[in-house]
Short mmCIF file of C-alpha atoms in Angstrom, two decimals:
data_model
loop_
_atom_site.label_atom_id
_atom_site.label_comp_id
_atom_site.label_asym_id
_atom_site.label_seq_id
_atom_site.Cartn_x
_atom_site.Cartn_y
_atom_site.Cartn_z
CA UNK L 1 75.80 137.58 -74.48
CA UNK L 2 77.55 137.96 -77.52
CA UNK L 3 76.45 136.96 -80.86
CA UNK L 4 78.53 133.54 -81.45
CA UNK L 5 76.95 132.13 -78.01
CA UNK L 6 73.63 133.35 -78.87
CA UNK L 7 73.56 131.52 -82.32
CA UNK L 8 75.15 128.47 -80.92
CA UNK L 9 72.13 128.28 -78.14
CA UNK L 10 69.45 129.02 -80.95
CA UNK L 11 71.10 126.10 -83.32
CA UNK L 12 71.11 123.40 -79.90
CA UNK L 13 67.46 124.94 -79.20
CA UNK L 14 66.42 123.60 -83.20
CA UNK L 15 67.74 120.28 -82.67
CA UNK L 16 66.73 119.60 -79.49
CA UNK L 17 62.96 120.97 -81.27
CA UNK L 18 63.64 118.46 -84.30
CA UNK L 19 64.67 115.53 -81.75
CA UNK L 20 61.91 115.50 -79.88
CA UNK L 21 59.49 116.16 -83.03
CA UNK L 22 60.88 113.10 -84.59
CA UNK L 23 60.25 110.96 -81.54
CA UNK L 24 56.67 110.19 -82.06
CA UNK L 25 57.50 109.51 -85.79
CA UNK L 26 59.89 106.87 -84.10
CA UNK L 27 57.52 104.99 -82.06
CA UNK L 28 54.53 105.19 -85.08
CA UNK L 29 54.74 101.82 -86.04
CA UNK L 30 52.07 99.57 -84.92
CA UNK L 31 53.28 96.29 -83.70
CA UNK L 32 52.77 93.26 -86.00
CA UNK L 33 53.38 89.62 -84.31
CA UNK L 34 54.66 86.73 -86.18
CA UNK L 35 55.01 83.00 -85.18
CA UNK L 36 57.30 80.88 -86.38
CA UNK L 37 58.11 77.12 -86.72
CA UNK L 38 61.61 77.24 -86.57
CA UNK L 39 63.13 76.96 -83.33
CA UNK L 40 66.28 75.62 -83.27
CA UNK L 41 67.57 76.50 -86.73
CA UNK L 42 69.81 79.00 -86.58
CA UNK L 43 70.80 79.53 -90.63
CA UNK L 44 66.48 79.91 -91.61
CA UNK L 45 66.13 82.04 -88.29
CA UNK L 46 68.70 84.61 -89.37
CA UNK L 47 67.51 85.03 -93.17
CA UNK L 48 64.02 85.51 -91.34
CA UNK L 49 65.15 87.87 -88.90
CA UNK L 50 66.99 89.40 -91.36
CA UNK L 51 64.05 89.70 -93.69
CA UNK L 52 62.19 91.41 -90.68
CA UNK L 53 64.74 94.06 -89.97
CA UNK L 54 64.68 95.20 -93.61
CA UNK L 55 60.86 95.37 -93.72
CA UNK L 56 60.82 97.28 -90.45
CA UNK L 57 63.44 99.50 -91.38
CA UNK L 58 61.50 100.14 -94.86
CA UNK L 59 58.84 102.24 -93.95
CA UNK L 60 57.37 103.78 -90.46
CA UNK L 61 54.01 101.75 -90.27
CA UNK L 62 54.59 98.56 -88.86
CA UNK L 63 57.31 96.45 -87.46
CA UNK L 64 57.04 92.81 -86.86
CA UNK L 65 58.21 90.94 -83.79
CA UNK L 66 59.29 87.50 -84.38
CA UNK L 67 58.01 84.66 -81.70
CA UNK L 68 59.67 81.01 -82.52
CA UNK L 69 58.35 77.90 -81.47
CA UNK L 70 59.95 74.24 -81.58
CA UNK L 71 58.20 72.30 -84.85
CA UNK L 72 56.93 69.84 -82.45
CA UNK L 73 54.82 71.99 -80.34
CA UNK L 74 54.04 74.50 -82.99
CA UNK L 75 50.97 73.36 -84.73
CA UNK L 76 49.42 72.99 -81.12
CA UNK L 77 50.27 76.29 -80.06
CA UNK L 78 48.44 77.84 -83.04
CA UNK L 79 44.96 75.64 -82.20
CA UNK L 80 45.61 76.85 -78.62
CA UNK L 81 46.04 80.27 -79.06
CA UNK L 82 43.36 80.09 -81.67
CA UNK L 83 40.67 78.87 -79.17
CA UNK L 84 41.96 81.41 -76.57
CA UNK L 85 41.87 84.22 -79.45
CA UNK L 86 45.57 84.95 -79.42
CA UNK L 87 46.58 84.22 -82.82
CA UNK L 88 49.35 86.12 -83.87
CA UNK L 89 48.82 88.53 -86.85
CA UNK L 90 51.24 87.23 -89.24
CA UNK L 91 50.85 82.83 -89.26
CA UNK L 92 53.91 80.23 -90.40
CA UNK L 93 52.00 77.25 -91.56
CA UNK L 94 52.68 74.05 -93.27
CA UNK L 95 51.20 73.95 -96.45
CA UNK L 96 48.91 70.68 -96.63
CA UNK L 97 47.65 71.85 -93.14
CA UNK L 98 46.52 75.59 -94.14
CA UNK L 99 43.48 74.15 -95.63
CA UNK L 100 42.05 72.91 -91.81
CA UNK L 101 43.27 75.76 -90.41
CA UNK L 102 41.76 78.14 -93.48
CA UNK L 103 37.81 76.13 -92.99
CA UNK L 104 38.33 76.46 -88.87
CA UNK L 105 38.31 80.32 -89.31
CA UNK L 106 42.08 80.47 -88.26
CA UNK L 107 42.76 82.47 -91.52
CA UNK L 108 42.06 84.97 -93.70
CA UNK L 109 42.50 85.00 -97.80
CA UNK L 110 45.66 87.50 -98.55
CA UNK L 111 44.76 90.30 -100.55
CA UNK L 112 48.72 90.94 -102.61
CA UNK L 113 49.08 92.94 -104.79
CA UNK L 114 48.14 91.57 -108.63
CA UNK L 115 51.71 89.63 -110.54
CA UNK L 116 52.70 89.16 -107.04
CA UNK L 117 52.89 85.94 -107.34
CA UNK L 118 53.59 85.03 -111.30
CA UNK L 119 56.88 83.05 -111.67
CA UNK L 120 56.06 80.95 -108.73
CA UNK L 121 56.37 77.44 -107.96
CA UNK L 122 52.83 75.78 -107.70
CA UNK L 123 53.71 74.19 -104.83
CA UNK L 124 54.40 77.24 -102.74
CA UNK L 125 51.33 78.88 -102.84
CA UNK L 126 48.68 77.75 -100.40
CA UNK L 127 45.04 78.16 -102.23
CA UNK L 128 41.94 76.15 -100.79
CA UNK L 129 38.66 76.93 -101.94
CA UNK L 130 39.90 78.92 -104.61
CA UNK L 131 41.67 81.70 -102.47
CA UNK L 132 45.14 82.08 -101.92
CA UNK L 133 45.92 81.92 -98.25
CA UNK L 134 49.60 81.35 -98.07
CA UNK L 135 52.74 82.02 -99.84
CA UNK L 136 56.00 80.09 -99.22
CA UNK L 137 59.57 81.55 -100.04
CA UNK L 138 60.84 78.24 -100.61
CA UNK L 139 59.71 74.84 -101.82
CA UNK L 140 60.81 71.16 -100.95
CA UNK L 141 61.53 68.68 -103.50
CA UNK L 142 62.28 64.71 -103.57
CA UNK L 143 64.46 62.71 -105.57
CA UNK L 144 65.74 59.40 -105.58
CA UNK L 145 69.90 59.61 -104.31
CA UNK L 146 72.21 57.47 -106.24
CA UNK L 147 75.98 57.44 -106.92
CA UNK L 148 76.71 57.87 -111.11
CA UNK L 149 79.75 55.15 -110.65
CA UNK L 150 77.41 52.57 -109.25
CA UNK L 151 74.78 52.76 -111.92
CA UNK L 152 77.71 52.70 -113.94
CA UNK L 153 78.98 49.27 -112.62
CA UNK L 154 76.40 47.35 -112.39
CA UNK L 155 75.08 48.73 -116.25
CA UNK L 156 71.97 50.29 -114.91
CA UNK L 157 70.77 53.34 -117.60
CA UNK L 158 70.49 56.64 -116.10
CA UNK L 159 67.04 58.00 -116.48
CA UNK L 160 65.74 62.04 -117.05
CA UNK L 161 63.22 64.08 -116.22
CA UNK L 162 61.71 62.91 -119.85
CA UNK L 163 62.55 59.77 -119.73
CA UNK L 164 62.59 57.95 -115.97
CA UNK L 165 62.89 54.57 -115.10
CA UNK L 166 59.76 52.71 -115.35
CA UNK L 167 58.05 50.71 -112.82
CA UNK L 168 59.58 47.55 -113.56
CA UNK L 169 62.62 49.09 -114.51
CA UNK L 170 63.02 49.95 -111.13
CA UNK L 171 62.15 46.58 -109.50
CA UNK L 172 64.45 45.09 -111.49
CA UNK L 173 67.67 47.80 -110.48
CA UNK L 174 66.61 47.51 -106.74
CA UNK L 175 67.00 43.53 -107.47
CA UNK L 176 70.51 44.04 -109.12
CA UNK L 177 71.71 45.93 -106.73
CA UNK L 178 70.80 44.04 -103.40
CA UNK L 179 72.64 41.12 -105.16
CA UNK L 180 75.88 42.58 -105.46
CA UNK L 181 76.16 42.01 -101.69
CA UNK L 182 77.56 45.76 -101.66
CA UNK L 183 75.03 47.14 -99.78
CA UNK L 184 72.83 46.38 -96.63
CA UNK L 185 69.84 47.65 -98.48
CA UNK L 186 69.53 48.35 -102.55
CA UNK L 187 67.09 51.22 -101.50
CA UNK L 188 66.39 53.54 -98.53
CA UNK L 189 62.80 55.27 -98.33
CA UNK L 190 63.04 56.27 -95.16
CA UNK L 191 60.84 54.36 -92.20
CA UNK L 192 63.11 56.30 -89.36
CA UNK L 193 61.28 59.18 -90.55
CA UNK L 194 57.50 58.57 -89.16
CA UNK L 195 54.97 61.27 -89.15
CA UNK L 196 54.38 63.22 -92.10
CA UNK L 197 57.24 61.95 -94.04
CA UNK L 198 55.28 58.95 -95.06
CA UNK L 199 52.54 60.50 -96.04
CA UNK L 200 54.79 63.02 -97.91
CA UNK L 201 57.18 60.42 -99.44
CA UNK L 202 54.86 57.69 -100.27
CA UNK L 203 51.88 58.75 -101.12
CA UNK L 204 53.40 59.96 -104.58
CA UNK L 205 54.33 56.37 -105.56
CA UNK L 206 50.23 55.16 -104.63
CA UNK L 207 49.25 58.14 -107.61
CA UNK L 208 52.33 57.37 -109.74
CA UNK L 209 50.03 53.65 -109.94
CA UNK L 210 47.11 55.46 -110.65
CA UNK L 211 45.62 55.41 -106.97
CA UNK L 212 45.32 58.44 -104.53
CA UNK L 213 44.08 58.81 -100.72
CA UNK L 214 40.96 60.52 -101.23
CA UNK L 215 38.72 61.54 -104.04
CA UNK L 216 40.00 64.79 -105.63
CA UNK L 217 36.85 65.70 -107.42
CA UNK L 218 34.84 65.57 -104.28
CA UNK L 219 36.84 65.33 -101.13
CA UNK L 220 33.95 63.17 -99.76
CA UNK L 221 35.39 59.19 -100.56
CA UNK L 222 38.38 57.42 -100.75
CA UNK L 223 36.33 53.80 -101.70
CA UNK L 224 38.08 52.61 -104.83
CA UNK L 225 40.77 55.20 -105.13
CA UNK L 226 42.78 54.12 -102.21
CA UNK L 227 41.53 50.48 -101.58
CA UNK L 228 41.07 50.09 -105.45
CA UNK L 229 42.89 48.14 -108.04
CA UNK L 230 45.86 50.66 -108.05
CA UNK L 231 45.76 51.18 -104.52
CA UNK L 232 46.28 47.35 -104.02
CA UNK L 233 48.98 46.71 -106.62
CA UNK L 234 50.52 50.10 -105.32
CA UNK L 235 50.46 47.71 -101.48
CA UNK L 236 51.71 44.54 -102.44
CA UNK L 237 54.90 46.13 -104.60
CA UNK L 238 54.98 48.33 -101.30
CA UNK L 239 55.06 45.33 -99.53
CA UNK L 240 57.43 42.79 -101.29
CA UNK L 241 60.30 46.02 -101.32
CA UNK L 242 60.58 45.12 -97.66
CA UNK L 243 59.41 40.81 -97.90
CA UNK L 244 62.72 40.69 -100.16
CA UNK L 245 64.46 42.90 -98.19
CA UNK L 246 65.46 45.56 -100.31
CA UNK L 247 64.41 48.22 -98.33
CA UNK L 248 65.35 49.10 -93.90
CA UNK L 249 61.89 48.17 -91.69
CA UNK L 250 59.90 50.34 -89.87
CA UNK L 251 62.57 49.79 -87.00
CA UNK L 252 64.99 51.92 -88.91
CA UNK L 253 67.47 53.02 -86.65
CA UNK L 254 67.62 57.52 -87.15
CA UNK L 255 70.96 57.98 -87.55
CA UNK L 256 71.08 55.25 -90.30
CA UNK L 257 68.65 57.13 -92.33
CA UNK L 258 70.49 60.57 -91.78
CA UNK L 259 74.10 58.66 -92.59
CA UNK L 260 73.09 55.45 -94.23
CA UNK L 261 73.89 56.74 -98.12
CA UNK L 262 76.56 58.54 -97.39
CA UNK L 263 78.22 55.53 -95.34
CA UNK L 264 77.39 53.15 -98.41
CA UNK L 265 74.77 51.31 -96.52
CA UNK L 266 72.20 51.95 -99.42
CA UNK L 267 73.01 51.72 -102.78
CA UNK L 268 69.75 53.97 -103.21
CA UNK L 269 67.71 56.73 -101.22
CA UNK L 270 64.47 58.17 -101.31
CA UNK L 271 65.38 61.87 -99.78
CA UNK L 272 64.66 65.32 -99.97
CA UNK L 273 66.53 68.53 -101.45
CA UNK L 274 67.46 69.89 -97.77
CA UNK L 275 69.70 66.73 -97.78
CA UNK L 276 71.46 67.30 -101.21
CA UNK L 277 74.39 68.96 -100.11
CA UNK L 278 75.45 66.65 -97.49
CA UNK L 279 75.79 64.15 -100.85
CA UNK L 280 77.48 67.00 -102.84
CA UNK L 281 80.10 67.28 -99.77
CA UNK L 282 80.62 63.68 -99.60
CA UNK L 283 80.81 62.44 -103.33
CA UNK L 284 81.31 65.11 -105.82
CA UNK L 285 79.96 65.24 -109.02
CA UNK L 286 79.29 61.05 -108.39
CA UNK L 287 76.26 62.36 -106.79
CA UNK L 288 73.31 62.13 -108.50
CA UNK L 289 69.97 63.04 -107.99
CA UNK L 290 67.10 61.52 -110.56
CA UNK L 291 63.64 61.48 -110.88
CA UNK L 292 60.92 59.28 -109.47
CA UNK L 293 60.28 56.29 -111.29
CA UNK L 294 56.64 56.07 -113.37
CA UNK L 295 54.65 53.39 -112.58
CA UNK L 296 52.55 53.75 -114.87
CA UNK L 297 50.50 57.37 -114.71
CA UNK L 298 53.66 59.02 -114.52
CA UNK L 299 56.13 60.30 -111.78
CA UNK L 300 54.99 62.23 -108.97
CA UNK L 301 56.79 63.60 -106.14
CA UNK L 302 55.06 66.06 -103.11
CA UNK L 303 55.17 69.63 -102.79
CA UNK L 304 54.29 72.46 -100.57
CA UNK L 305 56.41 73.11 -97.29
CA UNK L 306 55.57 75.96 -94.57
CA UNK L 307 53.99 79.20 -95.75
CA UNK L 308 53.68 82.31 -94.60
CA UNK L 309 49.67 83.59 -93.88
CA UNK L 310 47.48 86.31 -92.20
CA UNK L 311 45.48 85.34 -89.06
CA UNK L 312 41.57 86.12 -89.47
CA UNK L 313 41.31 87.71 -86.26
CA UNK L 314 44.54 90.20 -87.05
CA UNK L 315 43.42 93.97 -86.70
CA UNK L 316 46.24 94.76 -88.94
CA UNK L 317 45.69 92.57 -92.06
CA UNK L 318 47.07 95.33 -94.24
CA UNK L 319 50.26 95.25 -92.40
CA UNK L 320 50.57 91.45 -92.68
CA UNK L 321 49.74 91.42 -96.54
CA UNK L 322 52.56 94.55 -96.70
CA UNK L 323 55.25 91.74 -95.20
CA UNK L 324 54.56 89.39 -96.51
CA UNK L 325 54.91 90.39 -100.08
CA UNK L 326 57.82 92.12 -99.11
CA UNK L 327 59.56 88.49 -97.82
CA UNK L 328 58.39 87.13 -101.21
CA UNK L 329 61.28 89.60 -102.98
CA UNK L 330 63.74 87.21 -104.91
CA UNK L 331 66.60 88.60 -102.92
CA UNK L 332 65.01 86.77 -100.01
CA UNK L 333 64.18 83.99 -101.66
CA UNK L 334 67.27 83.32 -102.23
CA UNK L 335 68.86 83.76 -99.21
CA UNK L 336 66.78 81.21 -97.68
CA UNK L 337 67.92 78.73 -100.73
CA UNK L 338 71.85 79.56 -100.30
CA UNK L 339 71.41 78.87 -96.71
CA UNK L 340 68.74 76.39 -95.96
CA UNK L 341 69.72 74.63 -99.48
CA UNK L 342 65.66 74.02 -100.61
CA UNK L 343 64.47 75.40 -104.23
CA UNK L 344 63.90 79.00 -104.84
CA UNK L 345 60.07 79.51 -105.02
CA UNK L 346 60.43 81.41 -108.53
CA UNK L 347 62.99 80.62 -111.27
CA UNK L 348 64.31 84.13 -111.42
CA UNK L 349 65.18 83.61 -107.73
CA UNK L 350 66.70 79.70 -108.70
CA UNK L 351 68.56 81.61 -111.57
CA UNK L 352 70.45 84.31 -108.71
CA UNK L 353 71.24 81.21 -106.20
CA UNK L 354 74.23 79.17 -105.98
CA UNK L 355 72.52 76.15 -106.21
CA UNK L 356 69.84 76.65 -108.27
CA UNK L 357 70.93 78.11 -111.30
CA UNK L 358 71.03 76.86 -115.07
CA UNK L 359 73.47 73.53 -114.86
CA UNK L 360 73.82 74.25 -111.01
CA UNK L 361 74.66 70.97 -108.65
CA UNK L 362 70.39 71.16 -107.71
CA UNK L 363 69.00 72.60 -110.76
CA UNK L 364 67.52 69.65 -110.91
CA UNK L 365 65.43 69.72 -107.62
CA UNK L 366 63.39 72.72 -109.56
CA UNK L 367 62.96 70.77 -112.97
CA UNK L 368 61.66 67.82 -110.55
CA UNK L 369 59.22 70.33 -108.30
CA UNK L 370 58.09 71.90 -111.81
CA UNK L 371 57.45 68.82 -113.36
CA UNK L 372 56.43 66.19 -111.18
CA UNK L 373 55.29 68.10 -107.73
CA UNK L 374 51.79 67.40 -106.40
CA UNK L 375 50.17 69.27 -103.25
CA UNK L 376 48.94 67.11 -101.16
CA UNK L 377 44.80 66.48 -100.58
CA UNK L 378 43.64 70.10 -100.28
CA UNK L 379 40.92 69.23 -97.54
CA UNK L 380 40.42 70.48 -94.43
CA UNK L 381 40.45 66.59 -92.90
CA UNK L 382 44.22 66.74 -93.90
CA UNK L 383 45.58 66.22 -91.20
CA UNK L 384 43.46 62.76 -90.42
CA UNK L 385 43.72 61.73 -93.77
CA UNK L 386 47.33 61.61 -93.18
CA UNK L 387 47.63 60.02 -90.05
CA UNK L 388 45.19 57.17 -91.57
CA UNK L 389 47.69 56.40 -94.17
CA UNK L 390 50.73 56.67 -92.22
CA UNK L 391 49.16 53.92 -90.32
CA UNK L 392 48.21 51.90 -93.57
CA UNK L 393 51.47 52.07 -95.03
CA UNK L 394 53.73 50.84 -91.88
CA UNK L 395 51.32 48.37 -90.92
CA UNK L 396 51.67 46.82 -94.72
CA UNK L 397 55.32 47.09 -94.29
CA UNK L 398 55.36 44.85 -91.34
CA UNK L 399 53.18 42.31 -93.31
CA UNK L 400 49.32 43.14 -92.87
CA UNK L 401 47.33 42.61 -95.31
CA UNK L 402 47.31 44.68 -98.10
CA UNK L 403 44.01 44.77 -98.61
CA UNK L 404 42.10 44.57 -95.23
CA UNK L 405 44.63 47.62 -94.37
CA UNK L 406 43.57 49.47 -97.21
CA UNK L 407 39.84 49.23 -96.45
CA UNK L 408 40.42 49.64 -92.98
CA UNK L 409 41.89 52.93 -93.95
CA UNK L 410 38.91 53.77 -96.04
CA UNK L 411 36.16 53.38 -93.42
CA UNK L 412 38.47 55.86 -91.14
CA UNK L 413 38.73 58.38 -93.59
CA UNK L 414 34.82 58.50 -94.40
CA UNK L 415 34.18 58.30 -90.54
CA UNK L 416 36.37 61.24 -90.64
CA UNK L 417 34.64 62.92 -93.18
CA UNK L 418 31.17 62.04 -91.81
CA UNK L 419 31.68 63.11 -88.05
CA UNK L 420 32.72 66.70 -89.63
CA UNK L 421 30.08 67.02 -91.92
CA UNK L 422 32.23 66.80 -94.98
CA UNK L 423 34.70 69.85 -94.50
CA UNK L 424 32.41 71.85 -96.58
CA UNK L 425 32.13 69.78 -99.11
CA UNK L 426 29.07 68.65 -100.89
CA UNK L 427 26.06 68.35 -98.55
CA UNK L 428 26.30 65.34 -95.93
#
């Protein structure tokens, strides 16, 4: 054999020797699962998945394998696999529902590292009982729709973030504008939408009148915060929008509320920044998007949409804390603004996006969010709390009254509260 071959066998021998070495440094990762909410929308799924394959490709000890799950059925597959203990390592959760699942033992506090999280939006971190247990990459944000040229035609003043129309400000634009005969309804808010949407939307106008639906300091009442005097006057204005008929019923037909602006059925709507660029597309720099009106204890909007958590019975908690502050990179964060069109959770993020940045066509969304954003109850008895006022606030659209609802919706929530023993809170 002469010397050529020989040295041409030894150099195939070495990488055959370095091939198969590497193998087992291929296969090292340990396996981390993730669940997520968002079946079925195809621009979040691919920043996510795209997200993933970056973190897996960034180091050798973990990769994590993405399971989606329709919205509907997702919060029920979580308290099923939960009771079965098969709770994925890495959890997608909606913020005002990571409290229950936090006090039920689904979760565990992350452990980031320290700054992680400086620079973000309030409403995108998840903290209950003083712990943070979820970070979002994203925050949602509500404004009230309107078109500059009709404001400008029926002389109604334009307000600010500073300086926003007042209660009776607004009573009295809603009024103009249904009697120009222009529109089917002066203002949309949104009844097509039921579920947490109500809760969501609404709830910020009962606290904008000084009201709220439970007792922040405690998290044991809601007597005299939501049946109170602001509570009531915050029903019967609720309840004369749709007695005068300036706002659709609670038979809302869907596709009015997804088109009804944009066709010029509502000379005003009550919607959220994922729906801002439909209004961009269809009217140009007419569109404008303004803050909610004060009422008197100033304007408040919602905050906090799904966040990203660690499972308490993951065996790899290090590996979920690793990915998730790796998602939380502004690169990411902005990705899932350009394409899902919802505020950057950090301004240095809102600065990079094309939506987001300084005079951008949604810079105000993150003014609004900064400014105005409150999370909603952080209790663990979310989740009833929520379905008591849904209940309250339709059934005082459709003409109950105000306040029989309101205490009716009291005496639920304390049940509530009672038959769980307070969620922790206080002795009961």
């Amino acid at each position: 054999m002469n010397r050529i071959l020989m040295n041409r066998i030894l150099v195939m021998l070495l990488l055959i020797t370095l091939l198969l070495s590497a193998a087992p440094l291929a296969s090292a990762q340990t396996e981390l699962s993730l669940w997520y909410h968002g079946a079925g929308n195809p621009e979040e799924r691919a920043v996510l998945l795209n997200v993933i394959d970056d973190f897996n490709a960034s180091q050798s000890d973990w990769s994590v394998v993405m399971e989606e799950f329709p919205q509907e059925s997702y919060n029920s597959s979580i308290v099923a696999a939960a009771l079965s203990g098969d709770l994925p390592d890495i959890i997608d959760v909606d913020g005002p529902i990571m409290p229950g699942w936090a006090w039920s033992g689904y979760m565990a506090p992350l452990n980031l590292s320290e700054g992680a999280l400086d620079g973000f939006l309030p409403g995108a971190v998840g903290v209950y009982n003083g712990e943070v247990y979820a970070v979002g990459l994203w925050d949602a944000a509500v404004a009230i729709y309107a078109r500059q040229s009709v404001l400008e035609a029926n002389d109604i003043r334009i307000p600010t973030l500073e300086d926003p129309w007042t209660g009776d400000e607004f009573d009295a634009i809603l009024e103009t504008l249904q009697a120009t005969g222009n529109f089917e309804n002066a203002f949309d808010v949104g009844m097509a939408w039921k579920g947490e949407w109500y809760t969501y939307a609404f709830s910020p106008f009962l606290q904008s009148f000084g009201g709220d639906m439970i007792d922040r300091e405690t998290y044991l009442t809601a007597e005299g915060v939501l049946n109170g005097e602001a509570g009531l006057a915050f029903g019967e204005w609720w309840q004369s929008l749709f007695e005068r008929g300036l706002v659709p019923g609670t038979s809302q037909d869907g596709a009015d509320r997804d088109t009804g602006f944009l066709d010029g059925k509502y000379a005003l709507q009550w919607n959220g920044n994922w729906a801002a660029r439909a209004a961009l597309e269809a009217f140009g720099d007419d569109a404008l998007f303004l803050p909610a009106p004060d009422f008197g204890n100033g304007s408040t909007i919602g905050a906090a949409s799904f966040q990203f958590g660690i499972s308490s019975t993951s065996e790899h908690p290090d590996g979920g804390n690793a990915f998730i502050e790796f998602a939380i990179q502004d690169e990411y964060l902005v990705d899932f603004s350009n394409f899902g069109g919802l505020a950057p959770a950090t301004a240095s993020a809102a600065a990079m996006s094309d939506l987001y940045y300084e005079g951008g066509p949604l810079e105000v969304f993150f003014g609004l969010s900064q400014a105005q954003a409150l999370v909603r109850p952080v209790t663990p008895g979310y989740a009833n709390l929520s379905l008591s006022f849904e209940k309250a606030v339709a059934d005082i659209a459709n003409g109950a009254d105000v306040q029989d609802t309101l205490d009716a919706a009291v005496d639920e929530i304390e049940q509530d509260i009672e038959d769980n023993g307070g969620y922790g809170f206080g002795d009961m």
